[in-house]
Amino acid sequence: MVMVTQLHVHPHHFGIKSFFMFQINWKDKETYKKYVIHIFVIFIFILSLVFVSLAWYYHHITEHAIASSQQIFFDPRLRVLTLSDPNGHDIIKAQLGQEIPSWQLPLHCPLIETGDQSKKECLWKRHAVLRVNHFYSPDKDIQCYNVSWESLNPKYVPYDCFDIGDVQWFGSSNLTYGSMPISGKFDYNSNEYSAGNEGVLQSAVEFYWITSNAVGLFVNNEIPTHVRWNTTREGQMCLIANFTVPFYDQDDKRLPRLNYTLCNGHDTLKTHTFMRNLHSDPEKLRMIDTKSLQDPHWSTVAEKKSRQITQADVENVARSVVKYGLNCSTIQIDGVWQSKLGNLEFDVSTFPNVTRMMEIVESSNCSISLEINPFFHFLSENYDHGVKNNFFVRDSGAYVPGLVHWQHGIASVLDVSNEKAHEWFVNSIKSINSNYKIDILRFTYGNSNWLPHRPHFNVINETPNAVRRLFTNLVYSTNPKLVIDNTAQTQNVASLLSVKASIITMGTKTCISDLIPKSLTLGILGYPFIMSDGFRSYHDKINLNAPNLPSKDLFIRWMQLSAFFPATSYSLSPWSFDDETVKVSKNASVLHETLIMPIIKSRKMMQDLHRGLSIMRPLWMANAGDSTAKSISDQFLIGDTLLVAPIVCESTVKRDIYIPAGIWNDQLRSTLVVGPKWLHDYHASLFEIPHFVFMRVYN
């Protein structure tokens, strides 16, 4: 018998249980879905964060790569241009466009360039266009900016300032004292074209500077430029380009422009030679005639003590040179030799027999140096011819010749930009050269009143510096033997550049003040053939009893110092003192001939000149990393082998001498000195000048 058990399930119980089971399952699914959604959102968030982070990272990397590859660091918002060294250290900062309102931003001038990174162009509407180009030296050791401003409005003036910093600056200034390195403050406007007795700019108007940390700044001086050193703001030098009176009309509508090159490298000397070759061509420079360098030049005005000289005065100088057994390159006819300035013929009343004079001069083993200038007195024989042919610079009205007051009276000035005037003047001077066997021309036009107010030239866009350059080239084309007192941009012309010494009182002593620093700076500017040309006070006063004339002691110190210059001109004769002074003059000539001339004539010196170096050099050129040498302005080098440490004050027989690195032979003591070191209280009698020869060591 099979037993069957009946299972009874209450329907109600089944429904409730199933319902609760269903509810539980449904809640799990909802929760699961929520979890899934949350997880998905979190995943998307994390993924987005990763993508954003990666995007930011790679953007940052790209931006950093672009920024690190930038060659021009210019912030258009602040208008600050920064030049850095290869390690990223800021070397110099320039604040550009000082005349543009600070709130005005330029167009298309991104902080970071993504295109050609060697160029940047920024436009300020109604003001100016700025262009900056970056380039390297061929060996990549030196990097440069070329900065160019073009005004869009005659009223806008390009105005850039540079931080001077705590480094030393060498180069142009119109400081009589403190010019090397530059200290103090000065203000120079080339439009005023009157330098006066104002330092380096009295002799050569160049706008070039080199610093102790190997920064170089060169300004195109064909552009009218105003230099402010520590006068706009302490610790800044500023360049301003504008067309202002007295050279330009006050209503001149020409658009100002400014162009300069800013470079930096690792080595001051290397940066200097690079910039000299960048903006001139020293390889074209040739050596000056040996006799012009070797033997001294003698002034007739110095002997006569008046500019009203005669044939007899010239002959007396020639006879004195023979009498005292002195060497002679030329006797300078440096006073009035024409009856009227501009006749371009000897005055027969004062020079009755020029042929006889030349015979006497030649018999003394001298030649003649003749002073000429571009002025024509309004009563001169050539004045009417010049007026009829428009050979002269016109006045502010541009219709009649302008007049200037020079030392010989009222005169007009040759318009050197006029080709016909140029040709006529050249032929006239060549005729004088050939008729009278003139060996050297001395071209001078002074430092003030050499052009009329607001002058007008045959060529419209002439500038004061362009006129200076044209004058030098004009006279050089008539005679390659040339002495000049003033010039600009003529570094490739092999001429003697005259430098006169100033006399100052320091305490109880009288000293030669600026001859060394000025001559060294002119060498840095590219003028190697410096002629020590007497004393400024004597030349200006022409009076033996004038104050500040050199004593015998100081004159002897000047002769000793001048013996180490490339050339010497006596504006005061040694025989006007005594026989002892004459003997010192003879010894100075022997020293120059036996010690200096072999260095100047050496093949090494010619190679150095073609590199852009000078004959006389500041002490730091022996070792560009020597910070002590860069502060010294009363010692100098001849080439790279001779160190000179002159005594420049009267009644003084001791001085401190700095010897740079290396082994140097003391020529007075016949001992070796190993530098760098100081020689304190070095004794040198009145008839001695300390000098040291570098001893080369060969392995």
XYZ file of C-alpha atoms in Angstrom:
699
model
C 0.000 0.000 0.000
C 1.368 3.219 -1.058
C 1.073 6.085 1.332
C 0.646 9.523 -0.339
C 1.327 12.597 1.686
C -0.447 15.718 0.555
C 1.474 18.964 0.814
C -0.755 21.853 1.403
C 0.507 25.309 0.503
C -1.594 28.262 1.366
C -1.898 30.542 -1.571
C -1.671 33.660 0.553
C 1.606 32.590 2.070
C 3.063 31.920 -1.327
C 2.119 35.351 -2.605
C 3.592 37.297 0.304
C 6.846 35.394 0.258
C 7.200 35.724 -3.471
C 6.405 39.377 -3.215
C 9.058 39.962 -0.598
C 11.586 37.973 -2.573
C 10.740 40.035 -5.644
C 11.094 43.272 -3.694
C 14.498 42.263 -2.439
C 15.721 41.350 -5.919
C 14.369 44.552 -7.368
C 16.169 46.673 -4.724
C 19.441 44.851 -5.388
C 19.163 45.607 -9.052
C 18.415 49.292 -8.410
C 21.364 49.518 -6.082
C 23.531 47.745 -8.575
C 22.486 50.121 -11.282
C 23.285 53.060 -9.048
C 26.663 51.598 -8.253
C 27.326 51.026 -11.905
C 26.335 54.580 -12.729
C 28.459 55.949 -9.910
C 31.399 53.849 -10.947
C 30.924 54.915 -14.551
C 30.784 58.574 -13.567
C 33.875 58.174 -11.436
C 35.604 56.373 -14.285
C 34.666 59.100 -16.731
C 35.824 61.735 -14.248
C 39.129 59.974 -13.686
C 39.549 59.434 -17.404
C 38.779 63.090 -18.081
C 41.174 64.110 -15.359
C 43.852 61.930 -16.891
C 43.210 63.385 -20.335
C 43.205 66.945 -18.985
C 46.366 66.265 -16.995
C 48.058 64.733 -20.008
C 46.898 67.581 -22.203
C 48.129 70.132 -19.686
C 51.389 68.245 -19.269
C 52.092 67.996 -22.972
C 50.946 71.582 -23.494
C 53.292 72.647 -20.724
C 56.080 70.588 -22.230
C 55.387 72.078 -25.644
C 55.108 75.574 -24.229
C 58.311 75.069 -22.258
C 60.022 73.723 -25.351
C 58.827 76.714 -27.349
C 59.761 79.114 -24.576
C 63.166 77.530 -24.105
C 63.786 77.781 -27.825
C 62.803 81.456 -27.901
C 65.558 83.676 -29.180
C 63.955 87.043 -28.507
C 62.838 87.737 -24.956
C 60.589 90.755 -25.227
C 57.576 91.368 -23.022
C 55.219 93.591 -25.048
C 53.136 94.399 -21.981
C 56.044 95.914 -20.065
C 58.085 96.654 -23.209
C 61.166 95.070 -21.616
C 63.796 93.431 -23.818
C 66.102 91.017 -21.990
C 69.425 89.698 -23.200
C 70.508 86.596 -21.269
C 73.616 84.461 -21.217
C 73.544 80.762 -22.264
C 72.836 79.802 -18.643
C 69.674 81.870 -18.574
C 71.067 84.638 -16.379
C 69.857 88.085 -17.373
C 72.789 90.163 -18.587
C 71.101 93.411 -19.552
C 67.572 94.734 -19.740
C 66.287 97.465 -22.006
C 63.059 99.388 -21.586
C 61.825 100.194 -25.052
C 59.419 102.771 -26.406
C 59.435 105.134 -23.449
C 57.370 107.689 -25.379
C 54.513 105.264 -26.116
C 51.652 105.454 -23.558
C 52.028 102.621 -21.056
C 48.419 101.514 -21.510
C 48.740 101.004 -25.258
C 49.519 97.421 -26.290
C 51.007 96.500 -29.651
C 49.305 94.523 -32.380
C 50.542 91.057 -33.351
C 53.278 90.921 -30.757
C 52.890 87.625 -28.834
C 54.887 86.994 -25.714
C 56.020 83.663 -27.199
C 56.661 83.352 -30.914
C 55.628 80.132 -32.613
C 56.880 81.053 -36.072
C 60.313 82.364 -36.985
C 61.811 82.816 -33.539
C 64.703 84.934 -34.771
C 62.372 87.804 -35.667
C 59.734 89.802 -33.875
C 57.664 92.696 -35.122
C 55.358 94.829 -33.000
C 53.078 97.614 -34.180
C 51.748 100.432 -32.053
C 49.064 102.255 -34.029
C 49.840 105.891 -34.778
C 53.196 105.556 -33.051
C 55.833 103.194 -34.401
C 56.901 99.772 -35.616
C 59.465 97.828 -33.617
C 61.521 95.104 -35.285
C 63.890 92.871 -33.356
C 66.149 90.348 -35.078
C 68.227 87.767 -33.238
C 71.465 86.335 -34.606
C 74.647 84.575 -33.492
C 78.310 84.983 -34.256
C 79.626 82.297 -36.643
C 80.987 80.243 -33.725
C 77.734 80.669 -31.704
C 79.678 82.165 -28.784
C 78.048 85.572 -29.112
C 74.353 86.327 -29.516
C 72.906 89.636 -30.641
C 69.730 91.617 -31.065
C 69.350 94.139 -33.830
C 66.672 96.590 -32.741
C 65.008 98.921 -35.206
C 62.330 101.556 -34.655
C 60.398 103.216 -37.468
C 58.116 106.052 -36.439
C 54.666 106.345 -37.989
C 54.209 109.840 -36.636
C 56.721 112.737 -36.794
C 55.833 113.557 -33.189
C 56.790 110.099 -31.918
C 60.419 109.843 -30.812
C 62.117 106.430 -30.410
C 63.333 106.396 -26.828
C 65.010 103.277 -25.360
C 66.799 102.977 -22.020
C 69.287 100.397 -20.734
C 70.197 99.409 -17.207
C 73.820 100.336 -16.569
C 74.001 97.947 -13.635
C 77.068 97.504 -11.475
C 79.368 96.616 -14.383
C 81.966 98.862 -16.005
C 81.257 100.533 -19.345
C 83.915 101.571 -21.852
C 83.190 103.758 -24.862
C 81.828 107.097 -25.982
C 81.240 109.978 -23.603
C 81.703 113.714 -23.516
C 83.256 113.542 -20.067
C 86.563 115.336 -19.682
C 87.295 113.252 -16.591
C 86.068 109.821 -15.558
C 85.762 108.565 -19.108
C 87.319 105.114 -18.666
C 85.452 103.332 -17.344
C 82.592 105.796 -17.677
C 81.529 107.334 -14.389
C 79.256 110.211 -13.493
C 76.688 111.541 -15.951
C 76.599 113.226 -19.326
C 74.203 114.370 -22.003
C 75.112 114.497 -25.691
C 72.893 115.465 -28.612
C 74.472 114.981 -32.028
C 72.005 117.466 -33.533
C 73.759 120.243 -31.657
C 76.962 119.274 -33.557
C 79.125 121.247 -31.139
C 81.232 119.046 -28.905
C 83.417 121.722 -27.360
C 86.057 120.331 -25.002
C 84.003 117.283 -24.243
C 86.034 114.122 -23.972
C 86.097 111.431 -26.610
C 83.209 112.927 -28.576
C 85.368 115.969 -29.209
C 87.578 113.851 -31.467
C 85.332 111.118 -32.880
C 81.549 110.938 -32.742
C 80.819 107.244 -32.357
C 78.090 105.555 -30.336
C 79.653 102.304 -29.175
C 80.091 100.770 -25.733
C 81.517 97.518 -24.363
C 81.040 96.358 -20.763
C 83.106 94.365 -18.308
C 80.611 91.479 -18.552
C 80.985 91.217 -22.341
C 77.933 93.203 -23.467
C 78.398 95.404 -26.528
C 76.103 98.158 -27.779
C 76.522 99.794 -31.179
C 74.231 102.550 -32.449
C 74.011 103.485 -36.106
C 75.243 107.057 -35.873
C 74.024 108.028 -39.318
C 70.791 108.533 -37.378
C 70.533 111.713 -35.254
C 70.955 110.375 -31.729
C 70.723 111.875 -28.276
C 72.568 109.987 -25.513
C 71.620 110.481 -21.872
C 73.861 108.818 -19.321
C 72.518 108.812 -15.776
C 70.520 111.970 -16.519
C 67.066 110.509 -17.227
C 67.200 108.133 -14.293
C 70.055 107.050 -12.053
C 71.580 103.810 -13.308
C 70.277 104.124 -16.872
C 71.583 105.229 -20.214
C 69.042 106.218 -22.844
C 69.053 106.575 -26.621
C 66.709 109.082 -28.241
C 66.408 109.537 -31.995
C 64.919 112.792 -33.186
C 65.290 115.679 -35.603
C 65.855 118.763 -33.466
C 67.397 122.205 -33.732
C 69.927 123.594 -34.402
C 70.722 121.117 -37.180
C 67.110 120.488 -38.174
C 64.114 122.747 -38.559
C 61.766 122.711 -35.593
C 58.917 121.784 -37.950
C 60.842 118.981 -39.648
C 58.336 116.347 -40.794
C 60.784 113.485 -41.258
C 59.934 110.312 -39.389
C 62.478 109.556 -36.644
C 64.102 106.135 -36.601
C 66.554 104.325 -34.383
C 68.750 101.328 -35.076
C 71.202 99.601 -32.779
C 72.811 96.226 -32.122
C 73.084 94.695 -28.653
C 75.368 91.673 -28.173
C 76.752 89.570 -25.370
C 79.281 86.770 -25.112
C 81.559 85.003 -22.651
C 84.629 87.181 -23.150
C 84.796 90.992 -23.291
C 87.644 91.082 -25.800
C 86.008 88.544 -28.101
C 82.696 90.419 -28.024
C 84.569 93.634 -28.794
C 86.431 92.290 -31.826
C 83.234 90.670 -33.127
C 81.346 93.960 -32.954
C 84.198 95.908 -34.528
C 84.110 93.560 -37.506
C 80.316 93.577 -37.573
C 79.971 97.325 -38.078
C 83.158 98.246 -39.913
C 85.756 96.483 -41.993
C 89.116 96.730 -40.203
C 90.702 94.413 -42.765
C 90.678 97.366 -45.188
C 92.873 99.435 -42.877
C 96.434 99.937 -44.046
C 99.534 100.987 -42.133
C 100.427 104.679 -42.018
C 103.665 105.932 -43.556
C 106.556 104.948 -41.271
C 108.180 108.377 -41.021
C 104.873 109.971 -39.974
C 104.815 107.590 -37.021
C 108.502 107.343 -36.214
C 109.586 110.977 -35.947
C 107.886 113.889 -34.166
C 105.944 116.691 -35.819
C 106.803 120.300 -34.934
C 104.321 123.161 -34.668
C 105.175 126.576 -36.098
C 102.460 128.197 -34.002
C 104.137 126.802 -30.875
C 107.411 128.505 -31.776
C 105.813 131.798 -32.842
C 103.237 131.722 -30.010
C 100.747 133.187 -32.454
C 98.614 131.953 -35.322
C 99.893 134.824 -37.480
C 102.885 132.910 -38.813
C 105.316 133.737 -41.614
C 107.799 131.996 -43.845
C 110.576 133.062 -41.469
C 108.819 131.306 -38.581
C 108.690 128.031 -40.508
C 112.360 128.330 -41.420
C 113.291 129.086 -37.798
C 111.660 125.849 -36.647
C 113.589 123.924 -39.314
C 116.865 125.506 -38.213
C 116.118 124.799 -34.525
C 115.471 121.134 -35.278
C 118.886 120.930 -36.943
C 120.602 123.001 -34.248
C 119.440 120.760 -31.415
C 119.882 117.504 -33.333
C 116.227 116.462 -33.133
C 114.354 114.033 -35.344
C 111.639 115.454 -37.562
C 108.751 114.123 -39.578
C 107.065 117.399 -40.541
C 107.042 121.064 -39.695
C 103.442 122.087 -39.385
C 102.178 125.226 -41.048
C 99.322 125.306 -38.584
C 98.531 129.019 -38.499
C 97.391 131.648 -40.999
C 99.069 131.043 -44.370
C 96.421 132.554 -46.685
C 95.682 136.276 -47.004
C 92.001 135.375 -46.782
C 90.683 132.056 -45.591
C 89.588 130.126 -48.676
C 92.023 131.628 -51.186
C 93.847 128.287 -51.153
C 97.114 130.046 -52.024
C 100.010 131.178 -49.853
C 99.927 134.832 -48.857
C 102.848 136.355 -50.783
C 103.271 139.080 -48.163
C 104.060 136.558 -45.408
C 105.329 133.679 -47.581
C 107.235 135.493 -50.344
C 109.334 132.530 -51.479
C 107.687 129.198 -50.742
C 110.206 127.357 -52.928
C 113.095 128.637 -50.814
C 111.211 127.708 -47.627
C 110.730 124.173 -48.892
C 114.457 123.842 -49.609
C 115.341 124.853 -46.048
C 112.747 122.480 -44.594
C 113.974 119.571 -46.719
C 117.588 120.263 -45.733
C 116.571 119.732 -42.097
C 115.255 116.272 -43.047
C 111.674 117.454 -42.529
C 108.603 117.686 -44.700
C 105.756 120.195 -44.648
C 102.391 119.611 -43.015
C 99.741 122.113 -44.102
C 96.580 122.938 -42.170
C 93.445 123.207 -44.298
C 89.768 123.566 -43.494
C 86.430 123.796 -45.346
C 85.829 127.506 -44.634
C 85.762 130.339 -47.171
C 85.910 133.939 -45.998
C 83.289 136.097 -47.675
C 86.099 138.319 -49.082
C 88.240 135.417 -50.340
C 89.061 134.976 -54.020
C 87.027 131.771 -54.273
C 83.912 133.004 -52.484
C 82.075 134.425 -55.486
C 82.857 131.296 -57.483
C 81.449 129.165 -54.681
C 78.281 131.242 -54.375
C 77.569 131.154 -58.113
C 77.955 127.369 -58.199
C 76.113 126.629 -54.929
C 79.264 125.147 -53.396
C 78.450 126.271 -49.849
C 76.095 125.032 -47.160
C 72.959 127.206 -47.207
C 71.327 128.859 -44.235
C 67.954 128.081 -42.643
C 66.109 129.698 -45.540
C 67.843 127.338 -47.998
C 68.495 130.102 -50.547
C 71.765 131.822 -49.605
C 75.053 130.554 -48.152
C 75.041 130.255 -44.380
C 77.691 132.117 -42.408
C 79.715 130.949 -39.421
C 82.099 132.797 -37.147
C 85.423 130.999 -37.117
C 88.800 132.048 -35.733
C 89.685 133.826 -38.985
C 86.452 135.769 -39.308
C 83.088 135.301 -41.026
C 82.990 132.465 -43.546
C 80.821 129.971 -45.406
C 81.313 126.205 -45.305
C 81.948 123.889 -48.234
C 78.922 121.691 -48.993
C 80.708 118.373 -49.060
C 77.519 116.612 -50.212
C 77.646 118.536 -53.496
C 79.597 116.421 -55.993
C 80.708 119.434 -58.035
C 81.889 121.250 -54.913
C 83.645 118.061 -53.836
C 85.459 117.754 -57.158
C 86.451 121.434 -57.226
C 87.861 121.338 -53.683
C 89.769 118.097 -54.323
C 91.401 119.545 -57.442
C 92.332 122.733 -55.569
C 94.009 120.809 -52.745
C 95.784 118.448 -55.131
C 97.163 121.498 -56.907
C 98.584 122.825 -53.625
C 100.089 119.403 -52.860
C 101.878 119.177 -56.176
C 102.955 122.835 -56.422
C 104.497 122.998 -52.956
C 105.370 119.351 -52.238
C 103.070 119.163 -49.239
C 103.699 115.858 -47.472
C 100.845 115.795 -44.941
C 97.534 117.623 -44.731
C 96.060 118.550 -41.390
C 92.300 118.956 -41.660
C 90.539 120.889 -38.933
C 87.218 122.664 -38.559
C 86.869 123.037 -34.802
C 84.195 121.790 -32.461
C 81.805 124.717 -32.424
C 80.263 126.979 -35.055
C 81.428 124.795 -37.904
C 77.985 124.721 -39.514
C 75.329 127.438 -39.814
C 72.097 127.242 -37.840
C 69.639 124.779 -39.443
C 71.914 124.131 -42.437
C 70.672 123.003 -45.835
C 72.787 120.705 -48.007
C 72.672 119.610 -51.604
C 71.718 116.143 -50.305
C 68.550 116.520 -48.254
C 68.998 113.886 -45.556
C 72.491 114.705 -44.337
C 73.302 114.372 -40.644
C 76.121 115.987 -38.617
C 78.016 112.701 -38.439
C 77.617 112.058 -42.151
C 79.146 115.481 -42.827
C 82.094 114.668 -40.560
C 82.654 111.392 -42.391
C 82.421 113.048 -45.803
C 84.918 115.740 -44.781
C 87.517 113.161 -43.715
C 87.051 111.049 -46.835
C 87.214 114.179 -48.992
C 90.627 115.256 -47.724
C 91.950 111.701 -47.602
C 91.206 111.409 -51.321
C 93.574 114.334 -51.973
C 96.426 113.051 -49.821
C 96.681 109.676 -48.050
C 98.903 111.268 -45.382
C 96.418 112.971 -43.125
C 96.056 114.360 -39.607
C 92.518 114.972 -38.378
C 91.142 116.652 -35.278
C 87.504 115.577 -35.661
C 85.763 112.755 -37.487
C 83.009 110.139 -37.465
C 82.723 106.657 -38.972
C 86.140 106.740 -40.646
C 87.832 103.828 -38.894
C 89.035 102.465 -42.230
C 90.893 105.677 -43.091
C 94.571 105.408 -42.156
C 94.936 108.861 -40.626
C 96.498 110.268 -37.481
C 93.881 111.377 -34.961
C 95.070 114.256 -32.806
C 94.555 114.129 -29.025
C 95.607 116.971 -26.753
C 96.331 116.641 -23.056
C 94.435 118.551 -20.390
C 96.200 119.919 -17.341
C 94.470 119.802 -13.973
C 95.431 120.468 -10.383
C 95.120 117.545 -7.994
C 95.713 118.788 -4.474
C 99.023 120.603 -4.604
C 100.209 118.967 -7.840
C 99.571 119.626 -11.501
C 98.887 116.574 -13.638
C 98.113 115.420 -17.154
C 94.509 114.323 -16.791
C 92.775 112.722 -19.745
C 95.329 111.876 -22.419
C 95.551 108.154 -21.613
C 91.857 107.286 -21.075
C 90.766 109.335 -24.078
C 93.359 107.723 -26.359
C 92.499 104.219 -25.145
C 88.793 104.850 -25.682
C 89.416 106.107 -29.220
C 91.280 102.858 -29.823
C 88.245 100.911 -28.611
C 86.107 102.970 -31.011
C 88.325 101.848 -33.881
C 90.936 104.596 -34.256
C 94.379 103.021 -33.713
C 96.679 105.800 -34.963
C 96.579 108.290 -32.102
C 98.906 111.300 -32.131
C 99.798 112.902 -28.808
C 99.422 116.561 -29.740
C 100.626 118.756 -26.923
C 98.453 120.554 -24.406
C 94.960 121.880 -24.885
C 95.434 124.919 -22.659
C 98.553 125.970 -24.535
C 96.967 125.463 -27.930
C 93.918 127.505 -26.967
C 95.697 130.389 -25.260
C 98.869 130.655 -27.370
C 100.508 132.477 -24.500
C 103.609 131.299 -22.668
C 102.545 133.166 -19.546
C 99.088 131.597 -19.528
C 98.097 129.694 -16.392
C 98.073 125.899 -16.472
C 100.952 125.712 -18.920
C 103.142 122.713 -18.129
C 106.129 123.135 -15.899
C 109.415 121.650 -17.011
C 108.713 118.560 -14.886
C 105.278 118.034 -16.381
C 106.511 118.684 -19.919
C 109.188 116.020 -19.458
C 106.563 113.569 -18.190
C 104.461 114.392 -21.265
C 107.410 113.726 -23.613
C 108.086 110.393 -21.917
C 104.438 109.392 -22.171
C 104.166 110.554 -25.785
C 107.141 108.398 -26.759
C 104.854 105.374 -26.313
C 102.105 106.796 -28.537
C 101.933 105.838 -32.219
C 102.877 109.441 -33.131
C 103.841 112.707 -31.419
C 103.369 116.371 -32.249
C 105.062 119.119 -30.234
C 102.828 122.114 -29.590
C 105.520 123.439 -27.261
C 109.189 123.249 -28.180
C 111.646 121.564 -25.763
C 114.331 124.162 -26.510
C 112.043 126.809 -24.987
C 112.953 125.234 -21.601
C 116.637 124.207 -21.462
C 119.232 121.791 -22.827
C 118.239 119.103 -20.326
C 114.693 119.132 -21.714
C 116.072 118.863 -25.247
C 118.075 115.816 -24.170
C 114.922 114.164 -22.804
C 113.223 114.857 -26.144
C 116.069 113.130 -27.984
C 115.912 110.130 -25.655
C 112.157 109.914 -26.125
C 112.635 109.767 -29.899
C 115.229 107.006 -29.556
C 112.929 105.038 -27.237
C 110.047 105.408 -29.676
C 112.153 104.357 -32.653
C 113.807 101.347 -31.010
C 110.993 100.016 -28.807
C 107.632 101.177 -30.177
C 108.176 101.227 -33.932
C 109.219 97.538 -34.173
C 105.950 96.595 -32.454
C 103.889 98.866 -34.721
C 105.569 97.624 -37.903
C 105.359 93.955 -36.934
C 103.233 91.498 -38.852
C 101.461 90.627 -35.608
C 100.323 94.242 -35.163
C 98.887 94.375 -38.666
C 96.984 91.164 -37.962
C 95.664 92.660 -34.731
C 94.553 95.834 -36.500
C 92.674 93.733 -39.036
C 90.957 91.908 -36.158
C 89.709 95.237 -34.852
C 92.262 95.838 -32.092
C 94.207 99.049 -31.589
C 97.875 99.838 -31.058
C 97.315 101.334 -27.594
C 95.110 99.069 -25.492
C 93.568 99.161 -22.030
C 95.140 96.864 -19.492
C 92.159 94.484 -19.383
C 92.872 93.366 -22.946
C 95.802 91.370 -21.565
C 93.269 89.271 -19.663
C 89.593 90.018 -20.262
C 88.658 88.215 -17.049
C 90.824 90.420 -14.829
C 88.402 92.669 -12.928
C 91.211 94.723 -11.383
C 92.668 95.575 -14.789
C 89.287 96.901 -15.947
C 89.366 99.626 -13.302
C 92.777 101.011 -14.326
C 92.943 103.998 -16.669
C 96.483 105.355 -16.093
C 98.370 102.366 -17.521
C 98.166 100.869 -20.998
C 99.513 98.254 -23.356
C 101.273 98.649 -26.685
C 100.141 95.604 -28.600
C 100.069 92.639 -26.261
C 103.737 92.693 -25.250
C 104.523 96.079 -23.691
C 103.011 97.517 -20.505
C 103.460 101.231 -19.777
C 102.839 102.830 -16.373
C 103.755 106.522 -16.706
C 103.940 109.128 -13.980
C 101.653 111.974 -15.044
C 102.062 114.509 -12.215
C 104.867 116.988 -11.631
C 107.190 116.604 -8.631
C 106.225 112.932 -8.371
C 108.617 109.981 -8.485
C 106.470 107.141 -7.108
C 103.326 105.341 -8.140
C 101.508 102.023 -7.696
C 101.664 99.733 -10.718
C 99.394 96.788 -11.452
C 100.997 93.883 -13.293
C 98.506 91.533 -15.007
C 98.932 87.771 -15.205
C 102.102 86.480 -16.798
C 105.831 87.027 -16.576
C 106.943 90.604 -17.281
C 110.450 91.979 -17.659
C 110.896 95.259 -15.768
C 112.918 97.366 -18.223
C 114.131 99.810 -15.555
C 115.174 97.192 -13.000
C 116.102 94.320 -15.354
C 114.105 91.944 -13.167
C 111.198 89.594 -13.796
C 107.790 90.247 -12.258
C 105.134 87.532 -12.081
C 101.574 88.818 -12.169
C 98.937 89.402 -11.236
C 100.325 91.619 -8.508
C 100.675 95.216 -7.377
C 104.012 96.994 -7.225
C 103.444 99.623 -4.553
C 105.461 102.857 -4.408
C 107.420 101.987 -7.520
C 110.164 104.614 -7.872
C 110.829 106.315 -11.206
C 112.994 109.415 -11.371
C 112.134 112.407 -13.539
C 114.053 110.832 -16.392
C 112.501 107.356 -16.145
C 109.191 105.914 -17.278
C 108.209 102.473 -15.937
C 107.573 99.923 -18.663
C 107.509 96.124 -18.783
C 107.903 93.621 -21.612
C 105.820 90.451 -21.601
C 107.924 87.297 -21.609
C 106.435 84.540 -23.728
C 106.879 81.060 -22.309
C 107.353 78.236 -24.812
C 106.882 74.579 -23.927
